[in-house]
Structures are given as structure tokens and as C-alpha cells.
Tab-separated table of C-alpha atoms in Angstrom:
chain	number	residue	atom	x	y	z
A	13	MET	CA	-26.697	-28.403	52.987
A	14	THR	CA	-29.419	-31.010	52.707
A	15	ALA	CA	-28.097	-34.546	52.776
A	16	PRO	CA	-29.386	-36.985	50.190
A	17	ALA	CA	-31.598	-39.865	51.109
A	18	GLY	CA	-29.685	-42.309	53.305
A	19	GLY	CA	-28.100	-39.497	55.317
A	20	ARG	CA	-24.727	-39.346	53.443
A	21	ALA	CA	-23.478	-36.334	51.472
A	22	GLU	CA	-22.146	-37.088	48.006
A	23	PRO	CA	-18.353	-36.939	47.806
A	24	GLY	CA	-17.195	-33.567	46.439
A	25	ALA	CA	-20.611	-31.935	46.622
A	26	GLY	CA	-20.189	-28.143	46.781
A	27	ARG	CA	-16.420	-28.326	46.192
A	28	ARG	CA	-15.088	-25.516	43.918
A	29	THR	CA	-12.923	-26.385	40.955
A	30	ALA	CA	-9.440	-24.993	40.404
A	31	TRP	CA	-10.761	-23.170	37.317
A	32	ALA	CA	-13.422	-21.365	39.349
A	33	ASP	CA	-10.869	-20.494	42.026
A	34	GLY	CA	-8.540	-19.108	39.383
A	35	LEU	CA	-11.282	-16.944	37.924
A	36	ASP	CA	-12.089	-15.560	41.345
A	37	GLU	CA	-8.436	-14.689	41.873
A	38	LEU	CA	-8.295	-12.935	38.502
A	39	ARG	CA	-11.417	-10.943	39.320
A	40	ALA	CA	-9.988	-9.958	42.658
A	41	ALA	CA	-6.681	-8.941	41.063
A	42	ALA	CA	-8.397	-6.961	38.332
A	43	VAL	CA	-9.977	-4.571	40.813
A	44	THR	CA	-6.536	-3.621	42.156
A	45	GLU	CA	-4.234	-1.231	40.305
A	46	PRO	CA	-1.442	-3.812	39.830
A	47	GLY	CA	-3.970	-6.212	38.393
A	48	ARG	CA	-5.319	-3.604	36.014
A	49	LEU	CA	-1.792	-2.743	34.884
A	50	ARG	CA	-1.077	-6.389	34.108
A	51	VAL	CA	-4.221	-6.628	31.988
A	52	ILE	CA	-3.377	-3.355	30.213
A	53	GLY	CA	0.202	-4.486	29.541
A	54	ALA	CA	-0.946	-7.806	28.079
A	55	ALA	CA	-3.566	-6.088	25.902
A	56	LEU	CA	-1.097	-3.491	24.624
A	57	ALA	CA	1.511	-6.115	23.761
A	58	LEU	CA	-1.138	-8.182	21.988
A	59	LEU	CA	-2.421	-5.211	19.967
A	60	VAL	CA	1.071	-4.238	18.854
A	61	LEU	CA	1.919	-7.823	17.860
A	62	VAL	CA	-1.375	-8.198	15.984
A	63	PHE	CA	-0.654	-4.962	14.135
A	64	GLY	CA	2.805	-6.180	13.142
A	65	GLY	CA	1.525	-9.608	12.119
A	66	ILE	CA	-1.314	-8.270	9.965
A	67	THR	CA	1.030	-5.744	8.362
A	68	ALA	CA	3.579	-8.445	7.526
A	69	TRP	CA	0.835	-10.674	6.111
A	70	GLN	CA	-0.837	-8.035	3.938
A	71	VAL	CA	2.434	-6.540	2.721
A	72	SER	CA	3.757	-10.006	1.841
A	73	ASP	CA	0.620	-10.696	-0.207
A	74	ARG	CA	0.953	-7.415	-2.102
A	75	ALA	CA	4.682	-7.867	-2.651
A	76	ALA	CA	4.049	-11.367	-4.045
A	77	ALA	CA	1.378	-9.969	-6.389
A	78	ALA	CA	3.767	-7.206	-7.511
A	79	ASP	CA	6.421	-9.845	-8.189
A	80	ASP	CA	3.860	-11.796	-10.218
A	81	VAL	CA	3.096	-8.690	-12.288
A	82	VAL	CA	6.759	-8.242	-13.208
A	83	GLU	CA	8.040	-11.813	-13.318
A	84	ARG	CA	5.032	-13.864	-14.409
A	85	SER	CA	1.845	-12.155	-15.597
A	86	GLN	CA	3.312	-9.506	-17.884
A	87	PRO	CA	5.881	-11.872	-19.450
A	88	LEU	CA	3.109	-14.425	-20.032
A	89	SER	CA	0.947	-11.721	-21.597
A	90	ALA	CA	3.868	-10.799	-23.854
A	91	ASP	CA	4.386	-14.480	-24.719
A	92	ALA	CA	0.702	-14.849	-25.621
A	93	ALA	CA	0.969	-11.777	-27.863
A	94	ASN	CA	4.061	-13.270	-29.500
A	95	ILE	CA	2.254	-16.572	-30.055
A	96	TYR	CA	-0.477	-14.675	-31.895
A	97	ARG	CA	2.064	-12.598	-33.801
A	98	SER	CA	4.124	-15.670	-34.769
A	99	LEU	CA	1.060	-17.483	-36.078
A	100	ALA	CA	-0.126	-14.449	-38.028
A	101	ASP	CA	3.371	-13.880	-39.406
A	102	ALA	CA	3.681	-17.544	-40.415
A	103	ASP	CA	0.416	-17.275	-42.345
A	104	THR	CA	1.518	-14.033	-43.977
A	105	THR	CA	4.929	-15.456	-44.861
A	106	ALA	CA	3.406	-18.625	-46.306
A	107	ALA	CA	1.148	-16.545	-48.563
A	108	GLY	CA	4.052	-14.338	-49.627
A	109	GLY	CA	6.203	-17.352	-50.422
A	110	PHE	CA	3.368	-18.893	-52.416
A	111	LEU	CA	3.171	-15.776	-54.593
A	112	ALA	CA	6.822	-16.272	-55.515
A	113	GLY	CA	5.844	-19.589	-57.104
A	114	GLY	CA	8.412	-22.358	-57.252
A	115	GLN	CA	11.168	-19.819	-56.560
A	116	GLU	CA	10.316	-19.306	-52.899
A	117	SER	CA	13.420	-17.878	-51.232
A	118	ARG	CA	15.402	-19.532	-48.469
A	119	ALA	CA	14.801	-16.482	-46.269
A	120	THR	CA	11.035	-16.918	-46.645
A	121	ARG	CA	11.195	-20.602	-45.738
A	122	ASP	CA	13.428	-19.865	-42.741
A	123	ARG	CA	11.116	-17.107	-41.515
A	124	TYR	CA	8.083	-19.380	-41.752
A	125	ALA	CA	9.885	-22.191	-39.909
A	126	ALA	CA	11.111	-19.765	-37.241
A	127	ASP	CA	7.571	-18.486	-36.693
A	128	LEU	CA	6.208	-21.985	-36.135
A	129	ALA	CA	9.141	-22.876	-33.871
A	130	THR	CA	8.611	-19.709	-31.818
A	131	ALA	CA	4.898	-20.417	-31.443
A	132	GLY	CA	5.622	-23.985	-30.347
A	133	ARG	CA	8.293	-22.954	-27.842
A	134	LEU	CA	6.093	-20.249	-26.303
A	135	LEU	CA	3.161	-22.653	-26.060
A	136	VAL	CA	5.329	-25.019	-24.021
A	137	ARG	CA	6.342	-22.167	-21.713
A	138	ALA	CA	2.769	-20.938	-21.378
A	139	SER	CA	1.583	-24.455	-20.538
A	140	ALA	CA	4.165	-24.708	-17.753
A	141	ASN	CA	3.128	-21.377	-16.218
A	142	THR	CA	-0.662	-21.222	-16.504
A	143	ARG	CA	-1.103	-22.114	-12.785
A	144	GLY	CA	-4.122	-24.315	-13.414
A	145	SER	CA	-6.103	-21.811	-15.469
A	146	ASP	CA	-8.733	-23.919	-17.240
A	147	GLY	CA	-9.372	-21.268	-19.887
A	148	ALA	CA	-5.695	-20.901	-20.780
A	149	ASP	CA	-5.121	-24.678	-20.703
A	150	ALA	CA	-8.009	-25.246	-23.112
A	151	GLN	CA	-6.664	-22.711	-25.621
A	152	ILE	CA	-3.135	-24.104	-25.399
A	153	ALA	CA	-4.469	-27.623	-26.049
A	154	LYS	CA	-6.449	-26.339	-29.036
A	155	LEU	CA	-3.398	-24.600	-30.478
A	156	ASN	CA	-1.172	-27.643	-29.977
A	157	SER	CA	-3.739	-29.786	-31.783
A	158	ALA	CA	-4.427	-27.438	-34.708
A	159	LEU	CA	-0.889	-26.215	-35.418
A	160	PRO	CA	0.414	-29.475	-36.976
A	161	ARG	CA	-2.668	-29.680	-39.212
A	162	TYR	CA	-2.116	-26.141	-40.410
A	163	ALA	CA	1.550	-26.828	-41.131
A	164	GLY	CA	0.572	-29.930	-43.099
A	165	LEU	CA	-1.853	-27.953	-45.272
A	166	VAL	CA	0.796	-25.326	-45.999
A	167	GLU	CA	3.320	-27.990	-47.012
A	168	THR	CA	0.757	-29.564	-49.324
A	169	ALA	CA	0.061	-26.154	-50.855
A	170	ARG	CA	3.788	-25.578	-51.380
A	171	THR	CA	4.269	-28.955	-53.001
A	172	ASN	CA	1.436	-28.386	-55.456
A	173	ASN	CA	2.684	-24.862	-56.149
A	174	ARG	CA	6.185	-26.096	-56.994
A	175	LEU	CA	4.615	-28.588	-59.386
A	176	GLY	CA	2.600	-25.799	-61.005
A	177	LEU	CA	-0.739	-27.303	-59.946
A	178	PRO	CA	-3.594	-24.831	-59.273
A	179	LEU	CA	-4.730	-27.025	-56.386
A	180	GLY	CA	-1.976	-25.428	-54.313
A	181	GLY	CA	-3.946	-22.191	-54.046
A	182	ALA	CA	-6.967	-24.051	-52.703
A	183	TYR	CA	-4.865	-25.758	-50.034
A	184	LEU	CA	-3.335	-22.433	-49.040
A	185	ARG	CA	-6.753	-20.809	-48.743
A	186	TYR	CA	-7.935	-23.741	-46.644
A	187	ALA	CA	-4.860	-23.362	-44.423
A	188	ASN	CA	-5.605	-19.655	-44.075
A	189	GLU	CA	-9.220	-20.429	-43.182
A	190	GLN	CA	-8.045	-22.781	-40.453
A	191	MET	CA	-5.687	-20.091	-39.204
A	192	ARG	CA	-8.472	-17.503	-39.100
A	193	LYS	CA	-11.168	-19.704	-37.601
A	194	GLU	CA	-9.208	-21.932	-35.219
A	195	LEU	CA	-5.646	-20.911	-34.488
A	196	LEU	CA	-5.905	-17.140	-34.253
A	197	PRO	CA	-9.141	-17.146	-32.189
A	198	ALA	CA	-7.533	-19.607	-29.761
A	199	ALA	CA	-4.391	-17.474	-29.609
A	200	ARG	CA	-6.532	-14.391	-29.019
A	201	ALA	CA	-8.422	-16.132	-26.214
A	202	LEU	CA	-5.111	-17.137	-24.630
A	203	TYR	CA	-3.887	-13.535	-24.929
A	204	ASP	CA	-7.074	-12.238	-23.301
A	205	ALA	CA	-6.791	-14.798	-20.482
A	206	GLU	CA	-3.225	-13.748	-19.743
A	207	ASN	CA	-4.222	-10.075	-19.795
A	208	ASP	CA	-7.026	-10.848	-17.355
A	209	ARG	CA	-4.472	-12.554	-15.122
A	210	LEU	CA	-2.224	-9.481	-15.374
A	211	ALA	CA	-5.117	-7.198	-14.418
A	212	ALA	CA	-5.953	-9.422	-11.420
A	213	ASP	CA	-2.345	-9.337	-10.219
A	214	TYR	CA	-2.303	-5.554	-10.587
A	215	ASP	CA	-5.469	-5.306	-8.482
A	216	ALA	CA	-4.006	-7.592	-5.804
A	217	ALA	CA	-0.715	-5.671	-5.706
A	218	LYS	CA	-2.436	-2.285	-5.418
A	219	ALA	CA	-5.164	-3.304	-2.930
A	220	ARG	CA	-5.187	-1.061	0.139
A	221	PRO	CA	-4.153	-2.838	3.388
A	222	TRP	CA	-7.255	-1.857	5.335
A	223	PHE	CA	-6.865	-4.498	8.060
A	224	ALA	CA	-3.286	-3.451	8.781
A	225	LEU	CA	-4.238	0.232	8.839
A	226	ALA	CA	-7.134	-0.414	11.212
A	227	ALA	CA	-4.916	-2.541	13.482
A	228	GLY	CA	-2.254	0.173	13.488
A	229	VAL	CA	-4.680	2.927	14.422
A	230	SER	CA	-6.130	0.720	17.169
A	231	ALA	CA	-2.700	-0.121	18.608
A	232	ILE	CA	-1.516	3.496	18.588
A	233	GLY	CA	-4.810	4.680	20.052
A	234	ALA	CA	-4.559	2.139	22.876
A	235	LEU	CA	-0.963	3.137	23.592
A	236	GLY	CA	-1.981	6.786	23.696
A	237	TRP	CA	-4.807	6.000	26.109
A	238	ALA	CA	-2.442	4.007	28.367
A	239	GLN	CA	0.046	6.858	28.510
A	240	ARG	CA	-2.675	9.373	29.295
A	241	ARG	CA	-3.933	7.082	32.056
A	242	ASN	CA	-0.427	6.773	33.423
A	243	TYR	CA	0.013	10.567	33.417
A	244	ARG	CA	-3.263	11.194	35.239
A	245	ARG	CA	-2.316	8.763	38.016
A	246	THR	CA	1.371	9.628	38.421
A	247	ASN	CA	1.813	13.121	36.896
A	248	ARG	CA	4.732	11.660	34.942
A	249	VAL	CA	4.689	12.922	31.372
A	250	PHE	CA	6.573	10.038	29.799
A	251	ASN	CA	6.835	6.321	30.342
A	252	ARG	CA	9.883	5.243	28.364
A	253	GLY	CA	8.599	1.786	27.569
A	254	LEU	CA	5.227	3.015	26.330
A	255	VAL	CA	6.869	5.842	24.371
A	256	ALA	CA	9.167	3.295	22.704
A	257	ALA	CA	6.182	1.059	21.888
A	258	THR	CA	4.298	4.032	20.442
A	259	ALA	CA	7.307	5.139	18.388
A	260	ALA	CA	7.732	1.615	16.981
A	261	SER	CA	4.036	1.380	16.094
A	262	VAL	CA	3.981	4.827	14.502
A	263	ALA	CA	7.103	3.907	12.515
A	264	VAL	CA	5.404	0.772	11.181
A	265	LEU	CA	2.240	2.687	10.286
A	266	VAL	CA	4.132	5.481	8.511
A	267	TRP	CA	6.311	2.936	6.692
A	268	LEU	CA	3.205	0.989	5.682
A	269	VAL	CA	1.397	4.058	4.339
A	270	ALA	CA	4.465	5.468	2.547
A	271	GLY	CA	5.478	2.093	1.109
A	272	HIS	CA	1.980	1.340	-0.121
A	273	VAL	CA	1.563	4.795	-1.685
A	274	MET	CA	4.917	4.508	-3.470
A	275	ALA	CA	4.238	0.932	-4.582
A	276	ARG	CA	0.778	1.837	-5.843
A	277	SER	CA	2.166	4.855	-7.699
A	278	GLY	CA	4.934	2.830	-9.330
A	279	LEU	CA	2.607	0.015	-10.354
A	280	SER	CA	0.042	2.483	-11.689
A	281	ASP	CA	2.780	4.146	-13.732
A	282	SER	CA	3.909	0.771	-15.045
A	283	TYR	CA	0.353	0.114	-16.222
A	284	GLU	CA	-0.273	3.551	-17.706
A	285	ARG	CA	3.201	4.013	-19.189
A	286	GLY	CA	3.925	0.419	-20.103
A	287	ALA	CA	1.263	-2.282	-19.952
A	288	ARG	CA	-1.470	-0.300	-21.738
A	289	SER	CA	0.921	0.842	-24.457
A	290	LEU	CA	2.280	-2.668	-24.891
A	291	ARG	CA	-1.205	-4.065	-25.391
A	292	VAL	CA	-2.135	-1.443	-27.992
A	293	LEU	CA	1.181	-1.855	-29.825
A	294	ASN	CA	0.869	-5.650	-29.854
A	295	GLU	CA	-2.605	-5.353	-31.333
A	296	ALA	CA	-1.353	-2.829	-33.901
A	297	ARG	CA	1.374	-5.240	-34.932
A	298	ILE	CA	-1.174	-8.042	-35.264
A	299	ASP	CA	-3.413	-5.787	-37.382
A	300	SER	CA	-0.528	-5.027	-39.725
A	301	LEU	CA	0.337	-8.720	-40.059
A	302	GLN	CA	-3.228	-9.686	-40.851
A	303	ALA	CA	-3.533	-6.839	-43.357
A	304	ARG	CA	-0.339	-8.034	-45.039
A	305	GLY	CA	-1.634	-11.610	-45.138
A	306	ASP	CA	-4.909	-10.472	-46.707
A	307	GLU	CA	-2.996	-8.406	-49.242
A	308	ASN	CA	-0.994	-11.458	-50.313
A	309	LEU	CA	-4.028	-13.725	-50.394
A	310	THR	CA	-5.889	-11.233	-52.583
A	311	LEU	CA	-3.418	-12.127	-55.316
A	312	VAL	CA	-3.354	-15.840	-54.449
A	313	ALA	CA	-7.149	-16.198	-54.582
A	314	ARG	CA	-7.576	-13.841	-57.578
A	315	GLY	CA	-11.207	-13.134	-56.776
A	316	ALA	CA	-12.163	-16.732	-55.999
A	317	VAL	CA	-13.331	-15.908	-52.458
A	318	LEU	CA	-16.107	-13.334	-52.042
A	319	THR	CA	-17.951	-11.717	-49.175
A	320	GLY	CA	-21.721	-11.882	-48.795
A	321	ASP	CA	-22.089	-8.668	-50.811
A	322	GLN	CA	-19.883	-10.054	-53.625
A	323	LYS	CA	-16.697	-8.149	-52.789
A	324	ASP	CA	-13.232	-9.640	-52.740
A	325	PHE	CA	-12.963	-11.288	-49.310
A	326	TYR	CA	-9.269	-10.652	-48.776
A	327	GLU	CA	-9.324	-7.084	-50.076
A	328	ALA	CA	-12.165	-6.386	-47.643
A	329	GLY	CA	-10.028	-7.924	-44.896
A	330	PHE	CA	-7.112	-5.676	-45.853
A	331	ARG	CA	-9.298	-2.570	-45.624
A	332	THR	CA	-10.646	-3.650	-42.250
A	333	GLY	CA	-7.107	-4.200	-40.998
A	334	MET	CA	-6.070	-0.747	-42.169
A	335	LYS	CA	-9.094	0.797	-40.479
A	336	ASP	CA	-8.214	-0.942	-37.216
A	337	LEU	CA	-4.615	0.145	-37.597
A	338	VAL	CA	-5.043	3.835	-38.459
A	339	GLY	CA	-8.747	4.583	-38.136
A	340	ALA	CA	-11.336	5.670	-40.654
A	341	ASP	CA	-9.041	8.339	-42.113
A	342	ALA	CA	-7.616	6.647	-45.196
A	343	ARG	CA	-4.418	8.668	-44.876
A	344	GLY	CA	-3.802	7.301	-41.406
A	345	ASP	CA	-2.739	10.640	-39.919
A	346	ALA	CA	-5.620	11.384	-37.559
A	347	PRO	CA	-4.159	11.917	-34.041
A	348	GLY	CA	-6.610	9.495	-32.434
A	349	GLY	CA	-7.059	7.145	-35.371
A	350	GLY	CA	-6.954	3.404	-34.796
A	351	ARG	CA	-4.389	1.485	-32.795
A	352	LEU	CA	-1.473	3.647	-33.881
A	353	GLY	CA	-3.292	6.828	-32.905
A	354	ALA	CA	-4.001	5.316	-29.488
A	355	ALA	CA	-0.382	4.189	-29.134
A	356	ARG	CA	0.876	7.666	-29.955
A	357	ALA	CA	-1.469	9.184	-27.377
A	358	LEU	CA	-0.306	6.722	-24.706
A	359	ALA	CA	3.408	7.308	-25.332
A	360	ASP	CA	4.612	9.712	-22.648
A	361	ASP	CA	7.956	10.740	-24.139
A	362	GLU	CA	9.529	11.483	-27.480
A	363	ALA	CA	11.415	8.177	-27.536
A	364	GLY	CA	8.059	6.387	-27.410
A	365	ARG	CA	6.241	8.637	-29.860
A	366	ARG	CA	8.917	8.665	-32.569
A	367	PRO	CA	8.649	5.002	-33.669
A	368	VAL	CA	4.847	5.248	-33.655
A	369	ARG	CA	5.002	8.314	-35.922
A	370	ASP	CA	7.385	6.406	-38.184
A	371	ALA	CA	4.927	3.518	-38.309
A	372	LEU	CA	2.115	5.907	-39.291
A	373	THR	CA	4.272	7.350	-42.086
A	374	HIS	CA	5.062	3.895	-43.425
A	375	VAL	CA	1.403	2.848	-43.224
A	376	ARG	CA	0.430	5.816	-45.402
A	377	GLN	CA	3.124	4.765	-47.875
A	378	TRP	CA	1.864	1.184	-47.719
A	379	GLN	CA	-1.709	2.281	-48.466
A	380	ALA	CA	-0.589	4.331	-51.474
A	381	ARG	CA	1.440	1.447	-52.897
A	382	HIS	CA	-1.387	-1.001	-52.235
A	383	ALA	CA	-3.768	1.246	-54.155
A	384	GLU	CA	-1.398	1.100	-57.155
A	385	ALA	CA	-1.138	-2.690	-56.907
A	386	ARG	CA	-4.880	-3.060	-56.570
A	387	SER	CA	-5.507	-0.818	-59.548
A	388	ALA	CA	-3.165	-2.924	-61.682
A	389	ASP	CA	-4.845	-6.140	-60.527
A	390	VAL	CA	-8.322	-4.824	-61.326
A	391	ARG	CA	-7.113	-3.881	-64.835
A	392	GLY	CA	-5.920	-7.458	-65.303
A	393	ASP	CA	-2.203	-6.621	-65.079
A	394	TYR	CA	-1.405	-9.365	-62.571
A	395	ASP	CA	2.360	-9.269	-63.101
A	396	ARG	CA	2.548	-5.556	-62.296
A	397	ALA	CA	0.343	-6.038	-59.242
A	398	LEU	CA	2.554	-8.902	-58.076
A	399	ALA	CA	5.684	-6.797	-58.566
A	400	LYS	CA	4.205	-4.006	-56.449
A	401	VAL	CA	3.417	-6.452	-53.638
A	402	ILE	CA	6.405	-8.822	-53.366
A	403	GLY	CA	9.163	-7.165	-55.342
A	404	GLY	CA	12.117	-5.235	-53.921
A	405	ASP	CA	12.245	-1.461	-53.499
A	406	GLY	CA	9.007	0.470	-53.725
A	407	THR	CA	6.758	-2.486	-52.861
A	408	THR	CA	4.078	-2.906	-50.255
A	409	GLY	CA	6.266	-5.601	-48.728
A	410	GLU	CA	8.985	-3.028	-48.079
A	411	SER	CA	6.436	-0.709	-46.447
A	412	PHE	CA	5.107	-3.531	-44.285
A	413	ASP	CA	8.632	-4.426	-43.138
A	414	ARG	CA	9.225	-0.811	-42.126
A	415	VAL	CA	5.940	-0.671	-40.228
A	416	ASP	CA	6.848	-3.865	-38.409
A	417	ALA	CA	10.354	-2.612	-37.569
A	418	SER	CA	8.946	0.652	-36.180
A	419	LEU	CA	6.468	-1.243	-34.028
A	420	ARG	CA	9.243	-3.498	-32.714
A	421	ARG	CA	11.198	-0.421	-31.614
A	422	ALA	CA	8.111	1.036	-29.937
A	423	LEU	CA	7.445	-2.246	-28.134
A	424	ALA	CA	11.047	-2.466	-26.898
A	425	HIS	CA	10.844	1.083	-25.520
A	426	GLU	CA	7.520	0.528	-23.760
A	427	GLN	CA	8.752	-2.765	-22.305
A	428	THR	CA	11.679	-0.891	-20.755
A	429	GLU	CA	9.301	1.765	-19.416
A	430	PHE	CA	7.068	-0.901	-17.904
A	431	ARG	CA	9.924	-2.744	-16.211
A	432	SER	CA	11.468	0.423	-14.787
A	433	ALA	CA	8.206	1.671	-13.244
A	434	ALA	CA	7.118	-1.767	-11.988
A	435	ASP	CA	10.515	-2.477	-10.408
A	436	GLY	CA	10.339	0.877	-8.622
A	437	GLY	CA	6.859	0.067	-7.358
A	438	ARG	CA	7.645	-3.345	-5.954
A	439	ALA	CA	10.938	-2.098	-4.455
A	440	ALA	CA	8.891	0.228	-2.217
A	441	LEU	CA	7.568	-2.850	-0.405
A	442	GLY	CA	11.000	-4.390	0.031
A	443	GLY	CA	11.849	-5.132	3.655
A	444	LEU	CA	8.537	-3.798	4.950
A	445	ALA	CA	7.129	-7.159	6.032
A	446	VAL	CA	10.255	-8.134	7.994
A	447	GLY	CA	10.678	-4.613	9.350
A	448	ALA	CA	7.076	-4.501	10.559
A	449	ALA	CA	7.471	-7.818	12.351
A	450	VAL	CA	10.716	-6.763	14.063
A	451	LEU	CA	9.362	-3.367	15.118
A	452	ALA	CA	6.170	-4.980	16.411
A	453	VAL	CA	8.181	-7.323	18.635
A	454	LEU	CA	10.228	-4.385	19.903
A	455	GLY	CA	7.047	-2.396	20.480
A	456	ALA	CA	5.460	-5.242	22.445
A	457	VAL	CA	8.589	-5.580	24.586
A	458	GLY	CA	8.537	-1.832	25.182
A	459	ALA	CA	4.891	-1.950	26.271
A	460	VAL	CA	5.576	-4.815	28.694
A	461	LEU	CA	8.649	-3.079	30.146
A	462	GLY	CA	6.791	0.189	30.474
A	463	ILE	CA	3.952	-1.423	32.391
A	464	GLY	CA	6.499	-3.444	34.386
A	465	ARG	CA	8.128	-0.203	35.497
A	466	ARG	CA	4.814	0.928	36.980
A	467	LEU	CA	4.246	-2.443	38.617
A	468	SER	CA	7.623	-2.263	40.330
A	469	GLU	CA	6.381	0.759	42.256
A	470	TYR	CA	3.876	-1.474	44.062
A	471	ARG	CA	6.436	-3.911	45.346
């Protein structure tokens, strides 16, 4: 070594560090069979633990998403639908009570108050569970702001109606306009946002655990290679530790695949047999409510509100609602017609189809009675038209109530179907995350012990 100027070597020049010495020792050990076995044992244990950890992580994520589907997203979607329904029913009830004049019944007042109370209560619950969704928060704020104004307009309309002042009808129409242009669109946007959230949770719950599957195949492949290597060097068919590690890894992989397939099947069934039907039935119920409100307002407005082509605005709204409800077929009996036709097609058992068929029957009756009422109104016989709409037996109001009752039964059945299938799906993931972690630890221990058995032969 050349000394620096002055003839003195720098202290420590050429001295090897402990890190470099350690690396040299590792390299030297790695070229011996015991050294290779130690590296193989560490790698196998690591692969098995990584497989178990990734499986636990991905399964936990999917189980949490499945829980959200059942416990949060779908209930919030149902609440949003009920907010819309309550608002539409309040508007319909207010119009029906107005037609009764100063003799509005206690039942009508109670129903209207209950609708507003339900909407308010569900808005509070939705606000507490939106999880920071800006879109949902904005619609909830809009509804909370507009609802008191709507209620004030209805009360003003009622007061004027009891006093026999024609101004009451104008206030009621203005309240209805606010409902149509502000409240119901906001409620619909909230409903759509919650359905989007439900769809996202479904996607997360059903996502395939590709990372866990890849890690499992890698771990099992490495274990197989290690056992083949052991056999070729020792002629021993089995190494108990490595066999145990392989069995544990295969068990986790089979459990993962079977659990995911069962969970995905159950969640898919809950969507096809429940969530889709619930959405269609909720929209059918909303259509019927809006059609009923338009029917009542046709008599309240008495031709004062017209469309661009000079047709009665509310009668046109009623016809549109009927078309949405039962399709273009005026009789409402086309198998695929409108929301009710779609609901009947989605129902997968007789218990689900029966109430939908009943609703279709009552809609046809409603349309026939409405035609009679409309004919009387056009002839100028307002009292007869009013009696056909808000009287007792044989009225359109009776038909509407039967439609609504049938749809409630259908909704209750589909809700049960949804919950049963979704609970079965998420139950398939139960215990898998913990089981995968435990089996992975056991597999890693088995791999270390198996390699340790080979190492003991060199001592």
C-alpha cells in the first residue's frame, strides 16, 4: 500500500467494516447446503406469512363492504326512497284534503303530518350516515331548507280554503310547484346518490382477491419446489414440516376460493332477487303517488294550469304517471309494461309476483274509474267527478289505496329476500380472515421446522 505524503498511513485505511465481513460470511454460507437450506426456510416462511396476511387483508375489506351493503347502503337507499315517497304522499294528501273543502278529515291531517314527520326523521338519519358524501349532503341541506317553506304554503292554502277563499287553490298549486321543482328533484338526487353508494359497496364486496390468489399460488408453488428439491437430495418422499406447511396453505387457498365464490353468489342473488326489485317497486310506488297527486290537482286547478300545447297540465301528468307505471298499454296488462311489468318479471317466486299482479289489477280499475271522473268533469259535472275521486267505495281513491297496499306487500317480501340472500353471502366470509392468519402462522412454523429437520442432519 502506498503511504501518503509524510510517510504515515491514514488510520483505518483498508480496514473492512463489520457489514462487509457479514456479507462475506453470508455469501460463504450460501454456497453450502446448510446455508442454502436456511435461505430456503426463511423464504418459505415469508411467502406463507405474506399469503396469510394478504388474504386476511383482502377478505376483511370484502367482508366490511358486504356488511356495508346489508347494514348501511341498502337501508340508506330504502330511507332515501321513503323520503321521496313521504314527500310525494304529503303532497297527494294535501291535495286530497283540499278537495274536501273545510271538512278535511282528521285522518287526512294526521296522514299529512305523519308524512312530513317521517321525511324529517329520515333526513336526520341520512345526514348522520352520509359518510362525507358532498352530493348527498347538498341534497339533504336543500330538503331541510325547502321543507318548512312548503309546509307553510300548504297551511296558508288550508286556511284560505276553510275560509272559502279561492286564493287557497293558488297557494296549493304554488306549494305543488315547489314540491315538483325543488323537493322531489332533491329527494330523487339523494335516492340516486344512495343507490350509487350501494352499487359501489356491492362492487367492493364482490371484487376478486387477485393479490391473495397470486400470493397463495406462489407460496404453494415454492413449497412444492422445496419438497421436490428435498426428495432429489435425500430420496425421502415426505418432509413432515413442509407437508404441514403445504396443507395449511392449500387449506387457506381453498377456503379463500370457496368463501369468495359463495359470498359473490349470495351477494349477486341479493342484488338480482332483492335490490333490483326493491328499486323498481319503490319507483312504481312513487309513480302511483304522483299520479294520484295529479289526479287530485286536476280538480283543484279546474283547468287553470295548461301545458305548452294547451292541455290540462295535471291530467297530462296523470297520464304520464300511468304510462310509467304500466306502460303504453292503457289497460296495464302487458307483461313487460312499465314499472309494474318490470317488477313482475324480476319477482322470482309466487309470493313476490302475487302482490304485483294485484297492483296491476287495481291500476286497471283505477284507470277505468278515472276515465269516468274525467268524463264527468269535462261535461261540467264537477260534483260527480269529485265524488268519483275522493268519495268512499268505488272511487279512484279506493283504487289508489289498494295499489299502494299491494306495493307495500311486494316491497316487504323483496326486502326479506334481499336480507336473506345478502346475509348468506356475507356469512361465507365469516372467520376467513382470522382463519387465514392462524393457518399462515402454522404453515410458516411448519416450513421452518421442516427445514430445521434437514439442518439437524448436518450437525
